[in-house]
mmCIF file of C-alpha atoms in Angstrom:
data_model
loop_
_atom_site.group_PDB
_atom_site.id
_atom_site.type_symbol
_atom_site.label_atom_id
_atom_site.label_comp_id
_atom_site.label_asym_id
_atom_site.label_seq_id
_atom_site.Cartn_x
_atom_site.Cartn_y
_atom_site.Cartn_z
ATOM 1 C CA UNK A 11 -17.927 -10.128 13.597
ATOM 2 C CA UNK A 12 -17.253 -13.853 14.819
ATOM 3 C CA UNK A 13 -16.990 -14.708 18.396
ATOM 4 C CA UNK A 14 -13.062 -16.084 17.068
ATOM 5 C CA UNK A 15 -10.895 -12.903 18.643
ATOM 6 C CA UNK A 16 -9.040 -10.601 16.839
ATOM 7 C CA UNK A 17 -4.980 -10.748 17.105
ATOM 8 C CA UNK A 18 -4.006 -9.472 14.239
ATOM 9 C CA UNK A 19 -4.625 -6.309 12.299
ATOM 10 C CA UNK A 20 -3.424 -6.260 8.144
ATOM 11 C CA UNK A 21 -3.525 -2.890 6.814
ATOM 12 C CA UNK A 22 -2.940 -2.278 3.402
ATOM 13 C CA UNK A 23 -1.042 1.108 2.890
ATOM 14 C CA UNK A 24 -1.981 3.561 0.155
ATOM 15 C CA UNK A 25 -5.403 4.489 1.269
ATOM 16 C CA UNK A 26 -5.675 3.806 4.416
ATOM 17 C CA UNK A 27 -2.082 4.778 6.127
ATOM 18 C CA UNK A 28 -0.766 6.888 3.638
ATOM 19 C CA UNK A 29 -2.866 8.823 1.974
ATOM 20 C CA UNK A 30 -3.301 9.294 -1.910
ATOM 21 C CA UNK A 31 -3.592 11.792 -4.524
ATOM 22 C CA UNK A 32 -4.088 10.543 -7.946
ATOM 23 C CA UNK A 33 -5.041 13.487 -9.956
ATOM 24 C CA UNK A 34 -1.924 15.237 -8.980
ATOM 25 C CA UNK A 35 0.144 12.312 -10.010
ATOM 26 C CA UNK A 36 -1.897 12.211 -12.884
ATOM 27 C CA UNK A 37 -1.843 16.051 -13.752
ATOM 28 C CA UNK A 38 2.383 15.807 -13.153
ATOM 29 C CA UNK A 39 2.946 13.248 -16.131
ATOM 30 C CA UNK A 40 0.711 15.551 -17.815
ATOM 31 C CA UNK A 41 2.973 17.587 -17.518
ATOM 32 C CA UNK A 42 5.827 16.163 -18.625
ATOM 33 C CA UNK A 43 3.837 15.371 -21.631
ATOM 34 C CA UNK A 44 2.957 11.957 -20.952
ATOM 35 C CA UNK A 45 -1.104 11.021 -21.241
ATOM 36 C CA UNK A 46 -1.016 8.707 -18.005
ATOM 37 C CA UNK A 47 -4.604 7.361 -17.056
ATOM 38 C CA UNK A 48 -3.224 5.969 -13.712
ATOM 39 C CA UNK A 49 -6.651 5.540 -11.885
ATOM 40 C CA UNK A 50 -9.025 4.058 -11.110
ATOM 41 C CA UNK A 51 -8.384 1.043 -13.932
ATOM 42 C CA UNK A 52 -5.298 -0.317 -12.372
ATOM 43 C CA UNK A 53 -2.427 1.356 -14.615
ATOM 44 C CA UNK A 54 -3.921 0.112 -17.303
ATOM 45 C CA UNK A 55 -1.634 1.832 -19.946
ATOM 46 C CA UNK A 56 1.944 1.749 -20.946
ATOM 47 C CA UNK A 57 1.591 -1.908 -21.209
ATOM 48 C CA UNK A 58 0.936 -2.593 -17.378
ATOM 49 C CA UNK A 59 4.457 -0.388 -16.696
ATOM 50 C CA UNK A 60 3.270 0.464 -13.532
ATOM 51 C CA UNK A 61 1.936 -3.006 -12.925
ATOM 52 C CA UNK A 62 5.287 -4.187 -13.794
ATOM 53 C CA UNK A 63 7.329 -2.407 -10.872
ATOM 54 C CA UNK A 64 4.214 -2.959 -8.201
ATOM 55 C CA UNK A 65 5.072 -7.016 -9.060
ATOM 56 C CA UNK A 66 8.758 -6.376 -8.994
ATOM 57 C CA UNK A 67 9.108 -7.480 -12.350
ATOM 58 C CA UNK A 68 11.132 -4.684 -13.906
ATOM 59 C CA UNK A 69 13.538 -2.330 -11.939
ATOM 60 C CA UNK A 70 13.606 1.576 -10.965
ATOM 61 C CA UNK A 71 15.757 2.679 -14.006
ATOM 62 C CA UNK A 72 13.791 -0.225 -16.323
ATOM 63 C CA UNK A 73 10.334 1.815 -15.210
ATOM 64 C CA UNK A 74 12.230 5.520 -16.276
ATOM 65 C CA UNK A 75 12.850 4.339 -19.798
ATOM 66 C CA UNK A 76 9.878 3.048 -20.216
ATOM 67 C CA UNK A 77 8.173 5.938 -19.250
ATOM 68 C CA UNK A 78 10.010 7.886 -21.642
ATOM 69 C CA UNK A 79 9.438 5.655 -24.642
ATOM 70 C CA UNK A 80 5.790 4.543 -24.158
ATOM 71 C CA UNK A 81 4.642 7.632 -23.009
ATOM 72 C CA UNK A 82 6.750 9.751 -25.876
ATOM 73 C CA UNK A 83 8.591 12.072 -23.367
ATOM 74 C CA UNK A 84 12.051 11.236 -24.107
ATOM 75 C CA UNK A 85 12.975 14.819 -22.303
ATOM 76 C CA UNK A 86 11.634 13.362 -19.235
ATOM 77 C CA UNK A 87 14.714 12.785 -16.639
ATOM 78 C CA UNK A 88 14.966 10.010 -14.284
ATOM 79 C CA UNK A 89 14.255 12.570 -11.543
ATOM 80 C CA UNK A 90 11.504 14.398 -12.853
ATOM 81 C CA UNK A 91 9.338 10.853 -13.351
ATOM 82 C CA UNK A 92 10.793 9.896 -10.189
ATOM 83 C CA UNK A 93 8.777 13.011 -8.443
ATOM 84 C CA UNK A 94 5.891 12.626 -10.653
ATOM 85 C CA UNK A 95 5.409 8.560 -9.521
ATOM 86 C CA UNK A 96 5.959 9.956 -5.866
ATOM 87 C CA UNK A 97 3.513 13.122 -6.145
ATOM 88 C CA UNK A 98 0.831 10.387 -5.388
ATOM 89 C CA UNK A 99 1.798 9.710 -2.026
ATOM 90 C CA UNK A 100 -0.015 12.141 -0.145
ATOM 91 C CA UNK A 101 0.612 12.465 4.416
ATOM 92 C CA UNK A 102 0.148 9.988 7.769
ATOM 93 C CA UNK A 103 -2.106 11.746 9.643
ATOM 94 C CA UNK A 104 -0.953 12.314 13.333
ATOM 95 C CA UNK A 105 -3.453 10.133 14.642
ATOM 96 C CA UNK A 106 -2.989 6.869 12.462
ATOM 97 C CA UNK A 107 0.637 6.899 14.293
ATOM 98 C CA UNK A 108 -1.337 7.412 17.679
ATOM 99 C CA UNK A 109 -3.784 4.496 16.877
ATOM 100 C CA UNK A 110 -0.638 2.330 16.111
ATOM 101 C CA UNK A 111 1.103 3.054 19.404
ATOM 102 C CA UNK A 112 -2.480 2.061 21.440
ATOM 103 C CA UNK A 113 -3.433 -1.036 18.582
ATOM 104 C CA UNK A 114 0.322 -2.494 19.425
ATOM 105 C CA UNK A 115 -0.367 -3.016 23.022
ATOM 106 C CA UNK A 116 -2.934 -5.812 22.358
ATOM 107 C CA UNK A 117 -2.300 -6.670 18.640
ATOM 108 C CA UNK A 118 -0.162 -7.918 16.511
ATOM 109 C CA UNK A 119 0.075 -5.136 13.071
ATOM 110 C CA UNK A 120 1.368 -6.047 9.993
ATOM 111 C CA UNK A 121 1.448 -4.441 6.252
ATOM 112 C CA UNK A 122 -0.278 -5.863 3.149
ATOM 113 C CA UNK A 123 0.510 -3.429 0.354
ATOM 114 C CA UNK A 124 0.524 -3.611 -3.855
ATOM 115 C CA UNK A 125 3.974 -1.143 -3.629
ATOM 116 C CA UNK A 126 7.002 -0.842 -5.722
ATOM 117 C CA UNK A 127 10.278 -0.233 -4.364
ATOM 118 C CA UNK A 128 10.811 3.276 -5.285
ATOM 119 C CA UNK A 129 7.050 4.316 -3.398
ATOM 120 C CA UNK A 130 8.177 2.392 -0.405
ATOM 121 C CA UNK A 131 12.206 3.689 -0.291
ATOM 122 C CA UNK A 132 10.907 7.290 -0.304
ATOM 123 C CA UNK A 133 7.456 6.211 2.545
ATOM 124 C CA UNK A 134 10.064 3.869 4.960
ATOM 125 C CA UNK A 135 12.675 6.244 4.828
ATOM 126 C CA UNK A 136 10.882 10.223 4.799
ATOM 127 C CA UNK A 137 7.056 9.131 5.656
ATOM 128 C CA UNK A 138 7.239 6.493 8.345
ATOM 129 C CA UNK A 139 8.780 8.376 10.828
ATOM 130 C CA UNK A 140 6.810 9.316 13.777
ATOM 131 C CA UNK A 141 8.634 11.006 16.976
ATOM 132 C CA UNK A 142 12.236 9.462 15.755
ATOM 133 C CA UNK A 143 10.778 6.126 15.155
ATOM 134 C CA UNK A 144 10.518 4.226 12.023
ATOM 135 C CA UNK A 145 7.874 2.036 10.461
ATOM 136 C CA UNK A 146 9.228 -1.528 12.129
ATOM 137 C CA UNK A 147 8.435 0.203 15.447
ATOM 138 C CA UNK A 148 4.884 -0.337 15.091
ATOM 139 C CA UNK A 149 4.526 -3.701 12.801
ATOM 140 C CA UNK A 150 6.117 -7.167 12.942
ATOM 141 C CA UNK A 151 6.213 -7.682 9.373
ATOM 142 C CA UNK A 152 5.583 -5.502 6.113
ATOM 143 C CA UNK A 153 4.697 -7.557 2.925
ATOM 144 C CA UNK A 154 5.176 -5.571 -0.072
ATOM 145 C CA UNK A 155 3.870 -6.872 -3.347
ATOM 146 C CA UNK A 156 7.030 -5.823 -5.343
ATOM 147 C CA UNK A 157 9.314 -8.404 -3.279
ATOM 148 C CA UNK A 158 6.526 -11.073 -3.077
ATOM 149 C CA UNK A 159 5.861 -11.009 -6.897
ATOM 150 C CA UNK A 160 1.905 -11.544 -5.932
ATOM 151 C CA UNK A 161 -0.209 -9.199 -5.900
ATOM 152 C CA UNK A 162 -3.410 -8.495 -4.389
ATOM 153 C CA UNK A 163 -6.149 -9.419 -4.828
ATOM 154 C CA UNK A 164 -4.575 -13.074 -5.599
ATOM 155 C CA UNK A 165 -5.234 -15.051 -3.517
ATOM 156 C CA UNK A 166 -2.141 -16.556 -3.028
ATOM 157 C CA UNK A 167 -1.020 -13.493 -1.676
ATOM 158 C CA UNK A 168 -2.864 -13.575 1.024
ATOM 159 C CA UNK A 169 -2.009 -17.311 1.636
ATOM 160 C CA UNK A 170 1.248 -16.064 1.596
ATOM 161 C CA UNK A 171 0.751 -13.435 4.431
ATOM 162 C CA UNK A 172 -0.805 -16.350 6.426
ATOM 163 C CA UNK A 173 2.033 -18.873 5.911
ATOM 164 C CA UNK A 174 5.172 -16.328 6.606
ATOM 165 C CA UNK A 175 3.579 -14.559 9.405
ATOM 166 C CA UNK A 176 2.027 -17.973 11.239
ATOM 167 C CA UNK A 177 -1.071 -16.351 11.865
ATOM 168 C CA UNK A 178 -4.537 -17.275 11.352
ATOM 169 C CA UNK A 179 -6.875 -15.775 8.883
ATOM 170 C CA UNK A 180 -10.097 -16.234 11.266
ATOM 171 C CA UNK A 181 -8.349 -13.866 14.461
ATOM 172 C CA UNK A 182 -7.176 -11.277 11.229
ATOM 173 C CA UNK A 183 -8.488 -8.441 10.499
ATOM 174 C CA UNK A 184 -7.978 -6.831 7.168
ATOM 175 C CA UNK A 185 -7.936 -3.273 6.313
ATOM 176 C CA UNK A 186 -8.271 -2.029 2.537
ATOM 177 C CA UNK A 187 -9.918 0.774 0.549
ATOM 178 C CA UNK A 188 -10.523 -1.624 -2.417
ATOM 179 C CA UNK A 189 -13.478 -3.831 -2.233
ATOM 180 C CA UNK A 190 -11.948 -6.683 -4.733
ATOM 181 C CA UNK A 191 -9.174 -6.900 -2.119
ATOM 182 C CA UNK A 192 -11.670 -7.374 0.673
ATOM 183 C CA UNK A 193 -13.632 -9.870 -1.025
ATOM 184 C CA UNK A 194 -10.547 -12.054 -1.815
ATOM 185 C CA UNK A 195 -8.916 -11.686 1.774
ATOM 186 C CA UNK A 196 -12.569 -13.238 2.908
ATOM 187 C CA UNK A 197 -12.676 -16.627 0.817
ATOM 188 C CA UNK A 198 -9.754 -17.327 3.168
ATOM 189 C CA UNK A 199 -11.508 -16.370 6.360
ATOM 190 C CA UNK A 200 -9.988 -13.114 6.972
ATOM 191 C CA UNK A 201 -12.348 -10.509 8.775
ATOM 192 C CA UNK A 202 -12.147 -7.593 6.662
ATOM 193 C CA UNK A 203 -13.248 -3.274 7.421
ATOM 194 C CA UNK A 204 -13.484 -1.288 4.115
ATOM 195 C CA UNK A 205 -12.359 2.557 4.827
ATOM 196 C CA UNK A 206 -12.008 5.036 1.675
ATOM 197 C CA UNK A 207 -12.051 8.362 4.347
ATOM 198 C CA UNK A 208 -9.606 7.479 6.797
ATOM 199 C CA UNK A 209 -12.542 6.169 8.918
ATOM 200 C CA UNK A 210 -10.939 2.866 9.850
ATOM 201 C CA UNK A 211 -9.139 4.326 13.337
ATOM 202 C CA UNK A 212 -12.532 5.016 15.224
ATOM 203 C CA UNK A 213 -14.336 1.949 13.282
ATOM 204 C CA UNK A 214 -11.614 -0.436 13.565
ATOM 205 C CA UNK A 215 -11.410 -0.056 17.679
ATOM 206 C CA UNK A 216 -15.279 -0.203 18.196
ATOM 207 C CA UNK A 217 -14.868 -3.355 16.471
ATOM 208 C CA UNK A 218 -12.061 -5.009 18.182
ATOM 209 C CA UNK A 219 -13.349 -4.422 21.825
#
């Protein structure tokens, strides 16, 4: 790590807040009779559907009929693919929420995340909610791929991030469970921790001493 201090902690979400079950997301469009490889190649079917709403290029009720049409489960209703898309989202473990409350008192936390508005409706309004408070408790700003129309690991996304939040990449520290993201967050001088077990709380605060 560079003598430059830390100030600022970016966290992506899925993976390292929130945590995430694939194969039951994967086994509930099965079983609505849709053939859904969803990971780990980046929704690569149905056209890039899911791609689609993560950029915020097609709507909620766009992404149900397409669903039903490209995946040939016209039977499917709005609700059931609704619960299937959300069956990925998995819990916050307790002490994430505790880490935010002591990382807050010296740093500044902010939100980097490749989401789509009906994933982060259902996490900002029935998962981010720890002892009565919600998610803006912890973090001064949330950047959400679907409203930004980037995505990462562009790295205009991450200029982006830099730009809106007036921070600098060299006193930033990145969290992510995807290596590609880490890499690109570093060309622009971001410091960057890779965590794929939830490892980043104990990791991140050796670190930032």
């Amino acid at each position: 790590m560079a003598q430059q201090a830390i100030k600022n902690i970016l966290f992506d979400f899925g993976g390292i807040i929130c945590d995430l079950h694939p194969q039951r997301c994967l086994n509930a469009f099965r079983r609505l009779g849709c053939e859904v490889n969803l990971f780990p190649t980046q929704y690569s079917q149905f056209e890039g559907v899911f791609k689609l709403i993560d950029r915020g290029l097609i709507g909620v009720e766009e992404f149900y009929d397409i669903i039903r049409e490209q995946g040939r489960a016209p039977q499917a209703t709005n609700a059931q693919i609704r619960d299937a898309w959300l069956s990925v989202l998995g819990d916050i473990p307790e002490e994430r929420f505790a880490a935010f409350d002591r990382l807050r008192a010296t740093h500044r936390l902010y939100i980097l995340s490749n989401a789509n508005e009906l994933h982060w409706e259902h996490l900002s309004n029935e998962r981010m909610i720890y002892q009565g408070q919600n998610i803006m408790h912890w973090f001064t700003q949330v950047f959400l791929s679907y409203k930004m129309h980037l995505e990462k690991p562009e790295p205009e996304i991450y200029q982006a991030v830099l730009d809106q939040a007036q921070i600098k990449a060299d006193e930033t520290i990145f969290i992510d469970d995807n290596r590609l993201n880490l890499d690109a967050a570093a060309t622009l001088g971001f410091h960057t921790l890779h965590s794929t077990d939830g490892d980043w709380v104990t990791r991140l605060e050796s670190i930032i001493k």
